[in-house]
């Protein structure tokens, strides 16, 4: 069930990489930033973290749009290095600003009774929150897949990832597509960040771990495939949970090992599409 | 509608591949750009399309200087190129490729139905994935994708390359349907005789420079200009 969370989070990363060929190292930091925004919002208004999404997600999406349009757009070009360096720098900036303003304490958000509620299904117990999150992630992926498959924006996104110069010849402004993809990606990062802030605790420095999980999910699933990313996130989530059952406190390590096994023996990922 | 190219030069890095090209084409005319390999034909089209920056000179469409505009802005003004090698989006269906072609937002006679009428080859394959089609089908789709954008000027870069002669003849038969709607055609072609058979004007390039240009040219003169013989 943990996979649902990773899936939401990894989808944005997959989108940025697929469309703009940017490896965004700041992605984890953005999620943590969104979690802190949600935390302050819930503390100020007393609303539930779920409702805070209504504010935090548009805010982060707008931030993502502007960031892509005015900062990351300038790093695009022949080499992947500038965007990696810039996003790495952004991650450090966000992390340190959060450390100064929020302190290094572990924070948590609560949904009230849902946090601990569980469904008894025979031998297994399913947490209501993870289950709800899983269904929510399925829904998000369904919408995202529909947008990518059926809208002009989605067609442009797929076309750009195959041949950006030719897309421009057709009268499409790649910058606009990139900016909206950046907005969607940070909206997903925000949802993932808030959801993980409810699931576990978070601190200004927890972005790095989230980022690694997202990368692992994308690679296990196969780069360039949306549903592959979803599957990859599930595999990672299951590996961590099952691993933790056998080796308590080593769940994350088991997840990494499963990822490494995939990288060694199935580098094209579950969806099997290799993009060069 | 006129397309005026004035003193246009362009190149790649240090290399200047195109020097001081000038011509003007009226609405509905076909200009054939011929020349040997490496003469700068494709470079000329890319520079007009805005994929390549002009080093000198200007491209003027309908009295508006578009030289400083990006390729996508030029496309929205009606300068569309069918690139060499077709450059379809291979994982998208034919229909999706055509739908993307409509992104210019231009109004006109061309839409999904009319291009399907023009190219029955495309009509039968609308739901096929573009990458799995034959060269002729792909070329037809590439031309259709530019047409649905309702171009003022359509630039065709070596549409006959690697295709069966029968299909090429069919493409050339269709050119009349395109020009009669007032669309100007710039045609880059290796097959000089075929190009001459449809062209109103000819522009011959040699090593990046104009070696001969005009209407109703004598074939012997063209041969000299094409190969650069007799001048040295």
CSV table of C-alpha atoms in Angstrom, one decimal:
chain,number,residue,atom,x,y,z
A,1,UNK,CA,0.0,0.0,0.0
A,2,UNK,CA,3.0,2.2,0.5
A,3,UNK,CA,3.3,2.0,-3.2
A,4,UNK,CA,0.4,4.4,-3.8
A,5,UNK,CA,2.4,7.2,-2.1
A,6,UNK,CA,5.6,6.5,-4.0
A,7,UNK,CA,3.5,6.3,-7.2
A,8,UNK,CA,2.1,9.8,-6.9
A,9,UNK,CA,5.5,11.1,-6.1
A,10,UNK,CA,7.3,9.3,-8.8
A,11,UNK,CA,4.8,10.2,-11.5
A,12,UNK,CA,5.9,13.8,-11.4
A,13,UNK,CA,9.6,12.9,-11.6
A,14,UNK,CA,8.8,10.6,-14.5
A,15,UNK,CA,6.9,13.4,-16.3
A,16,UNK,CA,9.7,15.9,-15.9
A,17,UNK,CA,12.3,13.4,-17.1
A,18,UNK,CA,10.2,12.2,-20.0
A,19,UNK,CA,9.2,15.6,-21.3
A,20,UNK,CA,12.1,17.9,-20.5
A,21,UNK,CA,14.9,15.3,-19.9
A,22,UNK,CA,15.6,17.1,-16.7
A,23,UNK,CA,16.8,14.9,-13.8
A,24,UNK,CA,15.3,17.1,-11.0
A,25,UNK,CA,17.3,16.6,-7.8
A,26,UNK,CA,15.2,19.2,-6.1
A,27,UNK,CA,12.1,17.1,-6.4
A,28,UNK,CA,12.3,15.7,-2.9
A,29,UNK,CA,12.9,19.2,-1.4
A,30,UNK,CA,9.8,20.5,-3.2
A,31,UNK,CA,7.7,17.7,-1.6
A,32,UNK,CA,9.0,18.6,1.9
A,33,UNK,CA,8.4,22.3,1.2
A,34,UNK,CA,4.8,21.4,0.3
A,35,UNK,CA,4.5,19.4,3.5
A,36,UNK,CA,5.6,22.4,5.6
A,37,UNK,CA,3.3,24.6,3.8
A,38,UNK,CA,0.4,22.2,4.6
A,39,UNK,CA,1.6,22.0,8.2
A,40,UNK,CA,1.4,25.7,8.7
A,41,UNK,CA,-1.8,25.9,6.9
A,42,UNK,CA,-3.4,23.3,9.1
A,43,UNK,CA,-2.0,24.9,12.2
A,44,UNK,CA,-3.3,28.3,11.2
A,45,UNK,CA,-6.8,27.3,10.1
A,46,UNK,CA,-7.4,24.1,12.0
A,47,UNK,CA,-8.4,22.4,8.8
A,48,UNK,CA,-7.4,18.8,8.0
A,49,UNK,CA,-4.3,18.2,5.9
A,50,UNK,CA,-6.4,16.8,3.2
A,51,UNK,CA,-8.2,20.1,2.8
A,52,UNK,CA,-4.9,22.0,2.9
A,53,UNK,CA,-4.2,20.3,-0.5
A,54,UNK,CA,-6.7,22.6,-2.0
A,55,UNK,CA,-4.4,25.5,-1.3
A,56,UNK,CA,-1.0,23.9,-1.3
A,57,UNK,CA,-1.4,22.1,-4.6
A,58,UNK,CA,-2.3,25.1,-6.7
A,59,UNK,CA,0.4,27.1,-4.9
A,60,UNK,CA,3.1,24.5,-5.8
A,61,UNK,CA,1.8,24.1,-9.3
A,62,UNK,CA,2.1,27.9,-9.9
A,63,UNK,CA,5.6,27.7,-8.4
A,64,UNK,CA,6.4,24.8,-10.7
A,65,UNK,CA,5.2,26.7,-13.7
A,66,UNK,CA,7.3,29.8,-12.9
A,67,UNK,CA,10.3,27.8,-12.0
A,68,UNK,CA,10.3,25.9,-15.2
A,69,UNK,CA,9.5,28.9,-17.4
A,70,UNK,CA,12.0,31.3,-15.9
A,71,UNK,CA,14.7,29.2,-14.3
A,72,UNK,CA,14.9,25.6,-15.6
A,73,UNK,CA,14.1,26.6,-19.2
A,74,UNK,CA,17.5,28.4,-19.3
A,75,UNK,CA,19.3,25.2,-18.4
A,76,UNK,CA,17.8,23.2,-21.2
A,77,UNK,CA,20.0,22.5,-24.2
A,78,UNK,CA,22.7,20.1,-25.3
A,79,UNK,CA,23.9,18.8,-21.9
A,80,UNK,CA,21.9,17.4,-18.9
A,81,UNK,CA,24.5,18.8,-16.5
A,82,UNK,CA,23.3,22.4,-16.1
A,83,UNK,CA,19.8,21.3,-15.0
A,84,UNK,CA,21.2,18.7,-12.6
A,85,UNK,CA,23.5,21.3,-11.0
A,86,UNK,CA,20.7,23.9,-10.8
A,87,UNK,CA,18.2,21.5,-9.3
A,88,UNK,CA,20.8,20.3,-6.8
A,89,UNK,CA,21.4,23.9,-5.8
A,90,UNK,CA,17.7,24.6,-5.4
A,91,UNK,CA,17.4,21.5,-3.2
A,92,UNK,CA,20.2,22.8,-1.0
A,93,UNK,CA,18.6,26.2,-0.8
A,94,UNK,CA,15.2,24.9,0.1
A,95,UNK,CA,16.6,22.5,2.7
A,96,UNK,CA,18.6,25.2,4.4
A,97,UNK,CA,15.9,27.8,4.4
A,98,UNK,CA,13.6,25.2,6.0
A,99,UNK,CA,16.3,24.3,8.5
A,100,UNK,CA,16.6,27.9,9.5
A,101,UNK,CA,12.9,28.7,9.6
A,102,UNK,CA,11.5,25.4,10.8
A,103,UNK,CA,14.3,23.8,12.8
A,104,UNK,CA,15.5,20.3,12.3
A,105,UNK,CA,12.7,18.7,14.4
A,106,UNK,CA,10.6,15.8,13.0
A,107,UNK,CA,7.1,17.0,12.2
A,108,UNK,CA,3.9,15.2,11.6
A,109,UNK,CA,0.4,15.9,10.3
A,110,UNK,CA,-2.7,14.1,11.5
A,111,UNK,CA,-5.9,13.2,9.8
A,112,UNK,CA,-7.5,12.4,13.2
A,113,UNK,CA,-9.1,8.9,13.6
A,114,UNK,CA,-8.2,7.9,10.0
A,115,UNK,CA,-4.5,7.7,11.0
A,116,UNK,CA,-5.0,4.5,13.0
A,117,UNK,CA,-8.2,3.1,11.6
A,118,UNK,CA,-8.0,-0.3,10.0
A,119,UNK,CA,-10.2,-2.7,8.2
A,120,UNK,CA,-10.1,-6.3,9.4
A,121,UNK,CA,-10.1,-8.6,6.3
A,122,UNK,CA,-9.7,-12.1,7.7
A,123,UNK,CA,-6.1,-12.6,8.5
A,124,UNK,CA,-4.8,-9.2,7.3
A,125,UNK,CA,-5.5,-5.8,8.6
A,126,UNK,CA,-5.5,-2.9,6.1
A,127,UNK,CA,-5.0,0.6,7.3
A,128,UNK,CA,-7.8,2.9,6.1
A,129,UNK,CA,-5.3,5.7,5.3
A,130,UNK,CA,-2.9,3.7,3.1
A,131,UNK,CA,-5.9,2.1,1.4
A,132,UNK,CA,-7.5,5.4,0.7
A,133,UNK,CA,-4.2,6.8,-0.5
A,134,UNK,CA,-3.8,3.9,-2.8
A,135,UNK,CA,-7.2,4.4,-4.3
A,136,UNK,CA,-6.5,8.1,-4.6
A,137,UNK,CA,-3.2,7.4,-6.4
A,138,UNK,CA,-5.0,5.1,-8.8
A,139,UNK,CA,-7.5,7.8,-9.5
A,140,UNK,CA,-4.8,10.4,-10.1
A,141,UNK,CA,-2.9,8.1,-12.4
A,142,UNK,CA,-6.2,7.4,-14.3
A,143,UNK,CA,-6.7,11.1,-14.8
A,144,UNK,CA,-3.1,11.7,-15.7
A,145,UNK,CA,-3.2,8.9,-18.2
A,146,UNK,CA,-6.4,10.2,-19.7
A,147,UNK,CA,-4.9,13.7,-20.1
A,148,UNK,CA,-1.8,12.3,-21.7
A,149,UNK,CA,-3.7,10.1,-24.1
A,150,UNK,CA,-6.6,12.3,-25.1
A,151,UNK,CA,-5.8,16.0,-24.9
A,152,UNK,CA,-3.8,18.1,-27.3
A,153,UNK,CA,-1.5,18.9,-24.3
A,154,UNK,CA,-0.9,15.2,-23.8
A,155,UNK,CA,-0.2,14.6,-27.5
A,156,UNK,CA,2.3,17.4,-27.4
A,157,UNK,CA,3.9,16.0,-24.3
A,158,UNK,CA,4.4,12.6,-26.0
A,159,UNK,CA,5.6,14.2,-29.2
A,160,UNK,CA,8.1,16.4,-27.4
A,161,UNK,CA,9.6,13.5,-25.6
A,162,UNK,CA,10.2,11.9,-29.0
A,163,UNK,CA,11.2,14.8,-31.2
A,164,UNK,CA,11.2,18.3,-29.8
A,165,UNK,CA,12.5,20.2,-32.8
A,166,UNK,CA,9.8,18.8,-35.0
A,167,UNK,CA,7.1,19.7,-32.5
A,168,UNK,CA,8.3,23.3,-32.8
A,169,UNK,CA,7.9,23.1,-36.6
A,170,UNK,CA,4.2,22.5,-36.1
A,171,UNK,CA,3.6,25.8,-34.3
A,172,UNK,CA,3.6,24.4,-30.7
A,173,UNK,CA,5.6,26.4,-28.2
A,174,UNK,CA,7.7,23.9,-26.3
A,175,UNK,CA,8.3,26.4,-23.5
A,176,UNK,CA,4.6,26.5,-22.7
A,177,UNK,CA,4.3,22.7,-22.7
A,178,UNK,CA,7.4,22.5,-20.5
A,179,UNK,CA,6.0,25.0,-18.1
A,180,UNK,CA,2.7,23.2,-17.7
A,181,UNK,CA,4.5,19.9,-17.3
A,182,UNK,CA,6.6,21.5,-14.6
A,183,UNK,CA,3.3,22.7,-12.9
A,184,UNK,CA,1.8,19.3,-13.0
A,185,UNK,CA,5.0,17.7,-11.6
A,186,UNK,CA,5.1,20.0,-8.6
A,187,UNK,CA,1.4,19.6,-8.0
A,188,UNK,CA,2.1,15.8,-7.8
A,189,UNK,CA,5.2,16.5,-5.6
A,190,UNK,CA,3.0,18.5,-3.3
A,191,UNK,CA,0.3,15.8,-3.0
A,192,UNK,CA,3.1,13.2,-2.4
A,193,UNK,CA,4.8,15.4,0.1
A,194,UNK,CA,1.7,16.1,2.1
A,195,UNK,CA,0.6,12.5,2.0
A,196,UNK,CA,4.0,11.3,3.2
A,197,UNK,CA,3.8,14.0,5.9
A,198,UNK,CA,0.7,12.2,7.2
A,199,UNK,CA,2.0,8.7,6.8
A,200,UNK,CA,5.3,9.2,8.5
A,201,UNK,CA,7.2,12.1,10.1
A,202,UNK,CA,9.2,14.6,8.1
A,203,UNK,CA,11.9,17.2,8.6
A,204,UNK,CA,13.7,19.6,6.3
A,205,UNK,CA,16.2,17.0,5.3
A,206,UNK,CA,13.8,14.1,4.5
A,207,UNK,CA,13.5,15.2,0.8
A,208,UNK,CA,16.6,13.2,-0.2
A,209,UNK,CA,15.0,9.9,0.9
A,210,UNK,CA,11.8,10.7,-0.9
A,211,UNK,CA,13.7,11.5,-4.0
A,212,UNK,CA,15.6,8.2,-3.9
A,213,UNK,CA,12.3,6.3,-3.6
A,214,UNK,CA,10.9,8.1,-6.5
A,215,UNK,CA,13.9,7.5,-8.7
A,216,UNK,CA,13.8,3.8,-7.7
A,217,UNK,CA,10.2,3.5,-8.6
A,218,UNK,CA,10.7,5.2,-12.0
A,219,UNK,CA,13.6,2.9,-12.9
A,220,UNK,CA,12.0,-0.3,-11.7
A,221,UNK,CA,8.9,0.6,-13.7
A,222,UNK,CA,10.9,1.6,-16.8
A,223,UNK,CA,11.7,5.1,-17.9
A,224,UNK,CA,9.1,6.8,-20.0
A,225,UNK,CA,6.0,4.8,-19.1
A,226,UNK,CA,3.4,6.2,-16.8
A,227,UNK,CA,1.8,2.9,-15.7
A,228,UNK,CA,5.3,1.4,-15.5
A,229,UNK,CA,6.1,4.0,-12.9
A,230,UNK,CA,2.9,3.0,-11.0
A,231,UNK,CA,3.9,-0.6,-11.1
A,232,UNK,CA,7.5,0.2,-10.1
A,233,UNK,CA,6.2,2.2,-7.1
A,234,UNK,CA,4.1,-0.8,-6.1
A,235,UNK,CA,7.0,-3.2,-6.3
A,236,UNK,CA,9.1,-0.8,-4.2
A,237,UNK,CA,6.4,-0.4,-1.7
A,238,UNK,CA,5.8,-4.1,-1.4
A,239,UNK,CA,9.5,-4.8,-1.1
A,240,UNK,CA,9.9,-2.3,1.7
A,241,UNK,CA,6.8,-3.6,3.6
A,242,UNK,CA,7.5,-7.3,3.2
A,243,UNK,CA,11.2,-6.7,3.9
A,244,UNK,CA,10.3,-4.9,7.1
A,245,UNK,CA,8.3,-7.9,8.2
A,246,UNK,CA,11.3,-10.2,8.0
A,247,UNK,CA,13.9,-7.7,9.0
A,248,UNK,CA,12.3,-5.0,11.1
A,249,UNK,CA,14.0,-1.6,10.6
A,250,UNK,CA,15.6,-2.9,7.5
A,251,UNK,CA,12.6,-2.4,5.2
A,252,UNK,CA,14.1,0.5,3.3
A,253,UNK,CA,17.3,-1.4,2.7
A,254,UNK,CA,15.4,-4.3,1.2
A,255,UNK,CA,13.7,-1.8,-1.1
A,256,UNK,CA,17.1,-0.6,-2.2
A,257,UNK,CA,18.3,-4.2,-2.8
A,258,UNK,CA,15.2,-5.0,-4.9
A,259,UNK,CA,15.9,-1.8,-6.9
A,260,UNK,CA,19.5,-2.9,-7.5
A,261,UNK,CA,18.4,-6.3,-8.6
A,262,UNK,CA,16.2,-4.7,-11.2
A,263,UNK,CA,18.9,-2.4,-12.3
A,264,UNK,CA,21.3,-5.3,-12.7
A,265,UNK,CA,19.0,-7.8,-14.4
A,266,UNK,CA,16.2,-5.8,-15.9
A,267,UNK,CA,17.6,-2.3,-16.6
A,268,UNK,CA,14.8,-1.6,-19.1
A,269,UNK,CA,12.3,-1.8,-16.3
A,270,UNK,CA,8.9,-3.6,-16.0
A,271,UNK,CA,7.3,-1.8,-18.9
A,272,UNK,CA,10.3,-2.8,-21.1
A,273,UNK,CA,10.4,0.4,-23.1
A,274,UNK,CA,13.9,1.6,-23.4
A,275,UNK,CA,14.3,5.2,-24.4
A,276,UNK,CA,17.7,6.4,-25.6
B,1,UNK,CA,0.8,36.6,-50.3
B,2,UNK,CA,4.4,36.7,-51.1
B,3,UNK,CA,7.5,35.1,-49.5
B,4,UNK,CA,10.6,37.2,-50.0
B,5,UNK,CA,14.0,35.9,-49.0
B,6,UNK,CA,16.6,38.6,-49.0
B,7,UNK,CA,20.3,38.2,-48.9
B,8,UNK,CA,20.0,35.2,-46.5
B,9,UNK,CA,23.1,33.5,-45.1
B,10,UNK,CA,23.2,30.7,-42.5
B,11,UNK,CA,25.6,28.1,-41.2
B,12,UNK,CA,26.5,25.6,-38.6
B,13,UNK,CA,29.1,26.8,-36.1
B,14,UNK,CA,32.1,28.2,-37.9
B,15,UNK,CA,30.9,26.9,-41.2
B,16,UNK,CA,28.8,29.1,-43.5
B,17,UNK,CA,26.6,26.7,-45.5
B,18,UNK,CA,24.5,29.3,-47.3
B,19,UNK,CA,25.6,32.7,-48.7
B,20,UNK,CA,23.4,35.6,-49.7
B,21,UNK,CA,20.4,33.9,-51.1
B,22,UNK,CA,17.6,36.0,-52.5
B,23,UNK,CA,14.3,35.1,-54.1
B,24,UNK,CA,10.6,35.9,-54.1
B,25,UNK,CA,7.6,33.7,-54.6
B,26,UNK,CA,4.0,34.6,-55.1
B,27,UNK,CA,0.9,32.9,-53.7
B,28,UNK,CA,0.2,29.5,-55.4
B,29,UNK,CA,3.6,29.3,-57.1
B,30,UNK,CA,6.0,26.4,-56.9
B,31,UNK,CA,9.6,27.2,-56.4
B,32,UNK,CA,12.0,24.3,-57.0
B,33,UNK,CA,15.2,24.5,-55.2
B,34,UNK,CA,17.7,22.2,-56.8
B,35,UNK,CA,21.4,21.4,-56.4
B,36,UNK,CA,23.9,18.7,-55.6
B,37,UNK,CA,24.3,17.1,-52.2
B,38,UNK,CA,25.7,19.6,-49.7
B,39,UNK,CA,24.7,22.5,-51.9
B,40,UNK,CA,22.7,24.0,-49.0
B,41,UNK,CA,19.1,23.2,-50.1
B,42,UNK,CA,18.0,21.8,-46.7
B,43,UNK,CA,19.9,24.5,-44.9
B,44,UNK,CA,17.9,27.1,-46.9
B,45,UNK,CA,14.6,25.5,-45.9
B,46,UNK,CA,15.6,25.2,-42.2
B,47,UNK,CA,16.6,28.9,-42.2
B,48,UNK,CA,13.3,29.9,-43.7
B,49,UNK,CA,11.5,27.7,-41.2
B,50,UNK,CA,13.4,29.2,-38.3
B,51,UNK,CA,15.2,26.1,-37.2
B,52,UNK,CA,18.4,27.7,-38.1
B,53,UNK,CA,19.4,31.3,-37.3
B,54,UNK,CA,20.0,33.5,-40.2
B,55,UNK,CA,23.5,35.1,-40.1
B,56,UNK,CA,22.5,37.9,-42.6
B,57,UNK,CA,19.5,38.9,-44.5
B,58,UNK,CA,15.8,38.5,-43.9
B,59,UNK,CA,12.7,36.3,-44.5
B,60,UNK,CA,9.6,38.4,-45.2
B,61,UNK,CA,6.1,36.9,-45.3
B,62,UNK,CA,3.4,39.2,-46.6
B,63,UNK,CA,5.4,42.3,-45.9
B,64,UNK,CA,6.1,41.2,-42.3
B,65,UNK,CA,9.7,40.5,-41.4
B,66,UNK,CA,9.7,37.1,-39.6
B,67,UNK,CA,13.5,36.7,-39.4
B,68,UNK,CA,13.6,37.2,-35.6
B,69,UNK,CA,10.7,34.8,-34.9
B,70,UNK,CA,11.1,31.3,-33.5
B,71,UNK,CA,10.2,28.3,-35.6
B,72,UNK,CA,6.9,27.8,-33.8
B,73,UNK,CA,5.9,31.5,-34.2
B,74,UNK,CA,6.7,31.2,-37.9
B,75,UNK,CA,4.6,28.1,-38.1
B,76,UNK,CA,1.7,29.9,-36.6
B,77,UNK,CA,2.1,32.6,-39.3
B,78,UNK,CA,1.9,29.9,-41.9
B,79,UNK,CA,5.4,28.9,-42.8
B,80,UNK,CA,5.4,25.1,-42.4
B,81,UNK,CA,8.1,22.6,-43.3
B,82,UNK,CA,7.8,18.9,-44.0
B,83,UNK,CA,11.3,18.0,-42.8
B,84,UNK,CA,13.7,15.7,-44.6
B,85,UNK,CA,13.2,12.1,-43.3
B,86,UNK,CA,9.5,12.9,-42.5
B,87,UNK,CA,10.1,13.2,-38.8
B,88,UNK,CA,6.7,11.8,-37.7
B,89,UNK,CA,6.2,11.0,-34.0
B,90,UNK,CA,6.7,7.3,-34.3
B,91,UNK,CA,4.8,6.1,-31.2
B,92,UNK,CA,1.7,8.3,-31.9
B,93,UNK,CA,-1.0,7.3,-34.3
B,94,UNK,CA,-1.4,8.9,-37.6
B,95,UNK,CA,-4.5,10.8,-36.3
B,96,UNK,CA,-2.6,12.1,-33.3
B,97,UNK,CA,0.2,13.3,-35.6
B,98,UNK,CA,-2.4,15.1,-37.7
B,99,UNK,CA,-4.1,16.6,-34.6
B,100,UNK,CA,-0.7,18.0,-33.5
B,101,UNK,CA,-0.4,19.5,-37.0
B,102,UNK,CA,-3.5,21.6,-36.2
B,103,UNK,CA,-1.6,23.4,-33.4
B,104,UNK,CA,-1.0,26.4,-35.7
B,105,UNK,CA,-4.5,27.5,-34.9
B,106,UNK,CA,-4.9,28.7,-38.5
B,107,UNK,CA,-8.2,28.6,-40.3
B,108,UNK,CA,-8.5,27.4,-43.9
B,109,UNK,CA,-9.7,24.7,-46.3
B,110,UNK,CA,-7.5,22.0,-44.8
B,111,UNK,CA,-8.8,19.8,-42.0
B,112,UNK,CA,-8.8,16.1,-41.1
B,113,UNK,CA,-11.4,15.3,-43.7
B,114,UNK,CA,-9.9,17.2,-46.6
B,115,UNK,CA,-6.4,15.9,-46.2
B,116,UNK,CA,-7.9,12.4,-46.0
B,117,UNK,CA,-9.6,13.1,-49.3
B,118,UNK,CA,-6.2,14.2,-50.8
B,119,UNK,CA,-4.3,11.2,-49.4
B,120,UNK,CA,-6.5,8.1,-49.3
B,121,UNK,CA,-3.3,6.4,-48.0
B,122,UNK,CA,-3.6,8.5,-44.8
B,123,UNK,CA,-7.4,8.0,-44.5
B,124,UNK,CA,-7.0,4.2,-44.3
B,125,UNK,CA,-4.3,4.4,-41.7
B,126,UNK,CA,-5.7,7.0,-39.2
B,127,UNK,CA,-5.4,4.7,-36.2
B,128,UNK,CA,-2.1,3.1,-37.1
B,129,UNK,CA,1.0,3.9,-35.1
B,130,UNK,CA,3.0,6.1,-37.4
B,131,UNK,CA,6.3,4.3,-36.8
B,132,UNK,CA,5.0,1.1,-38.2
B,133,UNK,CA,4.0,2.4,-41.6
B,134,UNK,CA,5.7,2.2,-44.9
B,135,UNK,CA,7.8,5.1,-46.2
B,136,UNK,CA,5.2,6.3,-48.6
B,137,UNK,CA,2.5,6.2,-46.0
B,138,UNK,CA,4.7,8.1,-43.6
B,139,UNK,CA,5.6,10.7,-46.2
B,140,UNK,CA,1.9,11.2,-47.0
B,141,UNK,CA,1.2,11.6,-43.3
B,142,UNK,CA,4.0,14.1,-42.9
B,143,UNK,CA,2.7,16.3,-45.8
B,144,UNK,CA,-0.9,16.0,-44.4
B,145,UNK,CA,0.4,17.0,-40.9
B,146,UNK,CA,1.7,20.2,-42.4
B,147,UNK,CA,-1.3,20.8,-44.5
B,148,UNK,CA,-3.8,20.6,-41.6
B,149,UNK,CA,-1.9,23.6,-40.2
B,150,UNK,CA,-3.2,25.5,-43.2
B,151,UNK,CA,0.1,26.9,-44.4
B,152,UNK,CA,0.7,30.0,-46.5
B,153,UNK,CA,4.0,28.4,-47.5
B,154,UNK,CA,4.7,24.7,-47.4
B,155,UNK,CA,8.2,23.6,-47.7
B,156,UNK,CA,8.8,20.0,-48.9
B,157,UNK,CA,12.3,18.6,-48.3
B,158,UNK,CA,13.1,15.7,-50.5
B,159,UNK,CA,9.7,14.1,-50.4
B,160,UNK,CA,10.7,11.5,-53.0
B,161,UNK,CA,13.7,10.2,-51.0
B,162,UNK,CA,13.6,6.4,-50.8
B,163,UNK,CA,10.1,6.0,-52.1
B,164,UNK,CA,8.8,4.0,-55.0
B,165,UNK,CA,8.4,6.0,-58.2
B,166,UNK,CA,4.7,5.3,-58.4
B,167,UNK,CA,4.0,6.9,-55.1
B,168,UNK,CA,6.2,9.9,-55.9
B,169,UNK,CA,4.2,10.5,-59.1
B,170,UNK,CA,1.1,10.5,-56.9
B,171,UNK,CA,2.6,13.1,-54.6
B,172,UNK,CA,3.5,15.4,-57.5
B,173,UNK,CA,0.0,15.0,-58.9
B,174,UNK,CA,-1.4,16.4,-55.6
B,175,UNK,CA,0.7,19.5,-55.7
B,176,UNK,CA,-1.9,21.2,-57.9
B,177,UNK,CA,-4.5,20.7,-55.2
B,178,UNK,CA,-2.3,22.4,-52.7
B,179,UNK,CA,-1.3,25.4,-54.9
B,180,UNK,CA,-4.8,26.1,-56.2
B,181,UNK,CA,-5.8,27.1,-52.7
B,182,UNK,CA,-3.2,29.8,-52.8
B,183,UNK,CA,-0.5,28.0,-50.9
B,184,UNK,CA,3.0,28.5,-52.0
B,185,UNK,CA,5.2,25.5,-52.4
B,186,UNK,CA,9.0,25.4,-51.9
B,187,UNK,CA,10.2,22.1,-53.3
B,188,UNK,CA,13.7,20.7,-52.6
B,189,UNK,CA,14.3,17.8,-54.9
B,190,UNK,CA,17.2,15.7,-56.1
B,191,UNK,CA,15.3,14.6,-59.2
B,192,UNK,CA,15.8,17.7,-61.3
B,193,UNK,CA,13.6,16.7,-64.2
B,194,UNK,CA,10.7,15.9,-61.9
B,195,UNK,CA,11.1,19.2,-60.1
B,196,UNK,CA,11.2,21.1,-63.3
B,197,UNK,CA,8.0,19.5,-64.6
B,198,UNK,CA,6.0,21.2,-61.8
B,199,UNK,CA,7.9,24.3,-60.9
B,200,UNK,CA,7.0,27.9,-61.9
B,201,UNK,CA,10.5,29.0,-60.8
B,202,UNK,CA,13.8,27.3,-60.3
B,203,UNK,CA,16.5,28.2,-57.9
B,204,UNK,CA,19.8,26.3,-58.3
B,205,UNK,CA,22.3,26.2,-55.5
B,206,UNK,CA,26.0,25.4,-55.8
B,207,UNK,CA,28.2,25.2,-52.7
B,208,UNK,CA,25.8,27.4,-50.7
B,209,UNK,CA,25.4,30.1,-53.4
B,210,UNK,CA,22.9,30.8,-56.1
B,211,UNK,CA,24.3,29.5,-59.4
B,212,UNK,CA,21.2,30.1,-61.4
B,213,UNK,CA,17.6,31.3,-60.8
B,214,UNK,CA,14.6,32.2,-62.8
B,215,UNK,CA,11.7,31.0,-64.9
B,216,UNK,CA,11.5,29.0,-68.1
B,217,UNK,CA,15.2,28.1,-67.9
B,218,UNK,CA,17.0,26.1,-70.5
B,219,UNK,CA,17.9,22.6,-69.3
B,220,UNK,CA,21.4,22.8,-70.6
B,221,UNK,CA,22.0,26.0,-68.5
B,222,UNK,CA,20.6,24.2,-65.5
B,223,UNK,CA,22.9,21.3,-65.9
B,224,UNK,CA,25.9,23.7,-66.0
B,225,UNK,CA,24.6,25.5,-62.9
B,226,UNK,CA,23.9,22.2,-61.1
B,227,UNK,CA,27.3,20.7,-61.6
B,228,UNK,CA,29.2,24.0,-61.6
B,229,UNK,CA,31.0,23.0,-64.8
B,230,UNK,CA,32.0,25.6,-67.4
B,231,UNK,CA,32.4,28.4,-64.9
B,232,UNK,CA,35.8,27.6,-63.6
